Coordinates of C-alpha atoms and ligand atoms in Angstrom, one line a residue:
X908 CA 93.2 143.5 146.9
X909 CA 93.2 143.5 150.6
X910 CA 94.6 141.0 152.6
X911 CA 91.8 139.7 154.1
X912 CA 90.4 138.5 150.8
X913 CA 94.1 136.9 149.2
X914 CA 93.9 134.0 152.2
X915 CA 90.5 132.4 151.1
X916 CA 91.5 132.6 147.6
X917 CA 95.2 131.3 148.4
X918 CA 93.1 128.4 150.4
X919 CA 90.1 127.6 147.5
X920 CA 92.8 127.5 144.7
X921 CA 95.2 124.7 147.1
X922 CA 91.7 122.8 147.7
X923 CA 91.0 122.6 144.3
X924 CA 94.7 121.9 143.4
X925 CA 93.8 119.1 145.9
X926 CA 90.5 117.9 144.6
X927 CA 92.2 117.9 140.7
X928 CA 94.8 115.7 141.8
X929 CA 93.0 113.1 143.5
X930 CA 90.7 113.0 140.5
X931 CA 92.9 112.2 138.7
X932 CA 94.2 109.5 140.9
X933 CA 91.0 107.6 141.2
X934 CA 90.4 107.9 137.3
X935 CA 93.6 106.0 136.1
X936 CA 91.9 102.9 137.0
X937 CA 88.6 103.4 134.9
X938 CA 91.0 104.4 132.3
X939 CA 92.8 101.2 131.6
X940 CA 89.7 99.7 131.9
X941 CA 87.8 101.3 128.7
X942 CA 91.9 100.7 126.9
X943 CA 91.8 97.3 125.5
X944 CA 94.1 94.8 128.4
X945 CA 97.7 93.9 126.7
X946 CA 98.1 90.2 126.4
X947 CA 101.0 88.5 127.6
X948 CA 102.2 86.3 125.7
X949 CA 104.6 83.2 127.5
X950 CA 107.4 82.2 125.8
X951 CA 106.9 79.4 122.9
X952 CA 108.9 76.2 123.0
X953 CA 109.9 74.9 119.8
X954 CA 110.2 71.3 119.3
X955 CA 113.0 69.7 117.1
X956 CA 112.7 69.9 113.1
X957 CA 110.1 73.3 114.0
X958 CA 110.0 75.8 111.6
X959 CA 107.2 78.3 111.6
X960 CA 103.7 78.2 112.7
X961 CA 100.1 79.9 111.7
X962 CA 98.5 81.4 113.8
X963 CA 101.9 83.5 114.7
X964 CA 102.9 83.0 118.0
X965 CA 101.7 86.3 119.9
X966 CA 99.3 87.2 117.3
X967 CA 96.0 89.2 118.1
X968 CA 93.5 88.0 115.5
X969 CA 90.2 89.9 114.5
X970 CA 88.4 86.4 113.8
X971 CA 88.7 82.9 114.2
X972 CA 91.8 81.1 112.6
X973 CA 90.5 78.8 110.4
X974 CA 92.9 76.0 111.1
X975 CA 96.1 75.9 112.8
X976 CA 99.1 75.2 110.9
X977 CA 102.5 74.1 112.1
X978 CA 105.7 73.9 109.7
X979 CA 108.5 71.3 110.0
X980 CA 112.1 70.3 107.9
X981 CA 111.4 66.9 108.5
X982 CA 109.2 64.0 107.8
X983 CA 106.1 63.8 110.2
X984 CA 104.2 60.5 111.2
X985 CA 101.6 59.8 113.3
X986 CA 100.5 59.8 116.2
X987 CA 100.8 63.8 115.9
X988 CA 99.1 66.0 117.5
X989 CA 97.8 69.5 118.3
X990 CA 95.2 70.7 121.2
X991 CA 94.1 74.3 121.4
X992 CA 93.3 75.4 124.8
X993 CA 91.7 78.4 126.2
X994 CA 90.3 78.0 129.9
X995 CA 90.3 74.3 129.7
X996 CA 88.3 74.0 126.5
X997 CA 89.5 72.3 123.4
X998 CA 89.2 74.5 120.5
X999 CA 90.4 72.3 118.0
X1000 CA 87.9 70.2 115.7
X1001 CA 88.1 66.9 114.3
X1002 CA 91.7 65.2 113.3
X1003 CA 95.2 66.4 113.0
X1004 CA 96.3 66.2 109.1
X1005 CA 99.9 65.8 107.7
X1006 CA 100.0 67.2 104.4
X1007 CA 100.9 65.3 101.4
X1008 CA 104.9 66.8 101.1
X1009 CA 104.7 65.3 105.1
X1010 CA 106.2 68.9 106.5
X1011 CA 103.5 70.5 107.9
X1012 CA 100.5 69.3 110.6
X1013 CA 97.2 70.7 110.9
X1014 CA 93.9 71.4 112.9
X1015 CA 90.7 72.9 112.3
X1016 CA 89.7 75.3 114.6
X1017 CA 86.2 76.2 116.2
X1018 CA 84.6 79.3 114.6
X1019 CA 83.0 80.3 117.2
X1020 CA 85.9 80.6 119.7
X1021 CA 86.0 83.9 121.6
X1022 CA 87.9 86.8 122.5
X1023 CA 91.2 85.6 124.7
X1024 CA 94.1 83.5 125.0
X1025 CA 94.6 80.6 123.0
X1026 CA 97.5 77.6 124.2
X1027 CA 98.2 75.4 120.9
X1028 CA 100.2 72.4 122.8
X1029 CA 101.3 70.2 119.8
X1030 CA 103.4 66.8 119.5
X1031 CA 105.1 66.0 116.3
X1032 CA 106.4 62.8 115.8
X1033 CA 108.9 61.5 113.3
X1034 CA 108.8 58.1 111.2
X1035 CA 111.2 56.0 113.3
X1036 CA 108.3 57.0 115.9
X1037 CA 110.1 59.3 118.3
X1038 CA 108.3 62.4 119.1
X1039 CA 108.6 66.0 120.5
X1040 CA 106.8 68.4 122.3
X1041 CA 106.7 72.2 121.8
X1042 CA 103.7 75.2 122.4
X1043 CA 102.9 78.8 121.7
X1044 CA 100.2 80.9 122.1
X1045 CA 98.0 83.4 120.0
X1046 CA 94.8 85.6 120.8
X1047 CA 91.1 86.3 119.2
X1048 CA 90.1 90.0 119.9
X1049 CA 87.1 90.8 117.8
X1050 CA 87.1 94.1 118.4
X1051 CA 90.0 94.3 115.9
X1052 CA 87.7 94.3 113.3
X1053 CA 86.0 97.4 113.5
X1054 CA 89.5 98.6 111.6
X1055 CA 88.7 96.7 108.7
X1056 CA 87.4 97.8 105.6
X1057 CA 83.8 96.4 104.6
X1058 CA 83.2 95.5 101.8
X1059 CA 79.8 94.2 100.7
X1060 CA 80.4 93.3 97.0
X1061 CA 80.5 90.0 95.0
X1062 CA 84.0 91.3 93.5
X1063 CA 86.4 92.9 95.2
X1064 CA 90.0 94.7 94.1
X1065 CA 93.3 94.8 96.3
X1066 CA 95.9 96.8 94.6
X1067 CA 99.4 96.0 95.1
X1068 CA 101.6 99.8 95.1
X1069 CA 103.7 101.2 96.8
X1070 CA 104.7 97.9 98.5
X1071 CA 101.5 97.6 100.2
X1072 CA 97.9 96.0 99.5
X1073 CA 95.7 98.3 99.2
X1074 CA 93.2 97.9 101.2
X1075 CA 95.1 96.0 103.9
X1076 CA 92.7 94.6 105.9
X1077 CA 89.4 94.0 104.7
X1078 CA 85.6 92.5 105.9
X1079 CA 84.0 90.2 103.3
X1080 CA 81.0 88.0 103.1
X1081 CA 81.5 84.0 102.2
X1082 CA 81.3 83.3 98.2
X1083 CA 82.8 87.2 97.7
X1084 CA 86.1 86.7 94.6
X1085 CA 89.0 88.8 95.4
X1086 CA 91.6 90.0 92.9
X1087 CA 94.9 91.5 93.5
X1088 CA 96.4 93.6 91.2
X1089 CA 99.9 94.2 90.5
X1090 CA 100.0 98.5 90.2
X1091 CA 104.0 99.1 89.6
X1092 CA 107.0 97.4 87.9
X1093 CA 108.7 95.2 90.9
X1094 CA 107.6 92.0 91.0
X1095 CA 104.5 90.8 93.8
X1096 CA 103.3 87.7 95.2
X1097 CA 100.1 86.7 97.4
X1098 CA 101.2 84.4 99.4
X1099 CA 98.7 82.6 102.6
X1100 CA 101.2 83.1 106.3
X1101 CA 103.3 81.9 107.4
X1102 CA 106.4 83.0 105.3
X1103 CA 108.2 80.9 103.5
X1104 CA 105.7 77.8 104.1
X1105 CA 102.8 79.4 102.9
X1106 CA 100.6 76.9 104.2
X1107 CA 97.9 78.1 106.2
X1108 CA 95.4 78.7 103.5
X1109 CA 97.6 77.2 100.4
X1110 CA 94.7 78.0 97.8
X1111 CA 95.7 81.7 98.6
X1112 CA 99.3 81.5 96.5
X1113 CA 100.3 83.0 93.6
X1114 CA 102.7 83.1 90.9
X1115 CA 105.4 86.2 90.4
X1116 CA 102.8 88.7 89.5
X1117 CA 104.5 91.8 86.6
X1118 CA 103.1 94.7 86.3
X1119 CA 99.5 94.8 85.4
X1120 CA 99.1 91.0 86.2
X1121 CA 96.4 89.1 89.0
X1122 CA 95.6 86.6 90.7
X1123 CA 92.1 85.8 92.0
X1124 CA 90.5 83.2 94.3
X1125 CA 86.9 82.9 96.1
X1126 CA 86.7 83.1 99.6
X1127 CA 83.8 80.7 101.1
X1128 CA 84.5 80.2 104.9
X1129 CA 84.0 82.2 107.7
X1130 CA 87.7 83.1 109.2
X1131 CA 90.6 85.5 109.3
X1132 CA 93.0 84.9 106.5
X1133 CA 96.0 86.4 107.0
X1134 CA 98.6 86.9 104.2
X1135 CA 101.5 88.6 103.0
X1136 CA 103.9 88.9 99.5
X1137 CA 107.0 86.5 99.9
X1138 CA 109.0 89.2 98.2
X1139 CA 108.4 91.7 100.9
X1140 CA 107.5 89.7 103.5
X1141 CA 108.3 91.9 106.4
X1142 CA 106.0 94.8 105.6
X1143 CA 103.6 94.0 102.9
X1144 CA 101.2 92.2 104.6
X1145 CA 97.0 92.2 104.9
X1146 CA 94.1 90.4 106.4
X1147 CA 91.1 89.1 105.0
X1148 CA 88.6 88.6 107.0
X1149 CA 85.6 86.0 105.7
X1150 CA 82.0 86.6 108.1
X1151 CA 78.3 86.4 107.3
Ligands
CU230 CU1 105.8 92.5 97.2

């Protein structure tokens, strides 16, 4: 190759070394863009006598909760509350309830919330009528979903093996039965979060299932239902999610 030609090819392959690099400079932007933005979550205050709440604090849920539940060690008494904000809106519908056994508050929650941030800002008060204040935060993306199984049958089976459900996350319409199964010999529960109150959906608790054994309940409202067993509560976990 003579000389004269290596200088125009030394120059077109630093101009396109040039070109590729600022390319990809201006394309990081669109990038993040098309990703899905991280939330931040703030940090939750806890009031006195707190003990667990559902939805989780820094949660991303595929649906609407379908109320929000927070767990105490002590007695509550009115006048408790909770507010769910996003953007200045309440979310949360009609009263706040204290269950019967007095240790956990709750709200029902507007199915139709959207995708974002949610700020549950909650007061719990005790019988000699002092209260405290404490927040935390969750999100609605319902993009989520598209990783869910769906499942368009009356009857549906969840297998517990392997010290999983299986499926873990599923799609169902309102009025669909579902039935776990225990597959293998250790011992499973279903319980309804959040672990150990069990009290965001209580209908969705079971007994010790042994091998072979089930547990079956109908799902009628639109919502996420998130669940796990109390046995293994760290990693055998699932999602039902209720929409017509
Ligand atoms: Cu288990």
């Amino acid at each position: 190759m003579s000389k004269k030609i290596i200088l125009p090819v030394i120059l077109v392959v630093i101009a396109l070394g040039i070109w590729l690099f600022l390319d990809n400079t201006n394309s990081e932007p669109t990038n993040l863009k098309t990703e899905s933005n991280p939330i931040s979550f703030n940090t939750p205050k806890k009031s006195a006598h707190y003990e667990t709440n559902t939805p989780a604090h820094g949660s991303v849920l595929a649906a609407a909760p379908i109320n929000i539940v927070i767990d105490f060690n002590f007695d509550l008494a009115p006048p408790s509350s909770i507010s769910i904000i996003k953007d200045d809106v309440e979310y949360g519908v009609g009263d706040l309830q204290i269950d019967s056994d007095k240790l956990a508050m709750r709200r029902n929650f507007n199915p139709a919330a959207p995708n974002g941030l949610y700020k549950v800002n909650y007061t719990a008060c005790w019988p000699d009528r002092s209260c405290h204040e404490g927040h935390f935060e969750f999100a609605i993306d319902h993009f989520l979903a598209l990783n869910y199984q769906e499942i368009n049958e009356n009857e549906v089976t969840i297998k517990m093996s392997e010290l999983m459900f299986k499926p873990r996350d599923i799609k169902i319409k309102p009025g669909t039965k579902v039935t776990w199964v225990n597959d293998e010999v250790v011992e499973h529960y279903v319980n309804t979060d959040s672990h150990p109150d069990h009290t965001y959906y209580p209908a969705q608790n079971s007994q010790a299932l042994k091998t072979g054994e089930s547990y079956t309940i109908l799902f009628t409202t639109n919502g996420i239902y998130p669940y796990h067993c109390s046995a293994h509560a760290s990693t055998m976990t699932g999602n039902i999610l209720v929409s017509d």
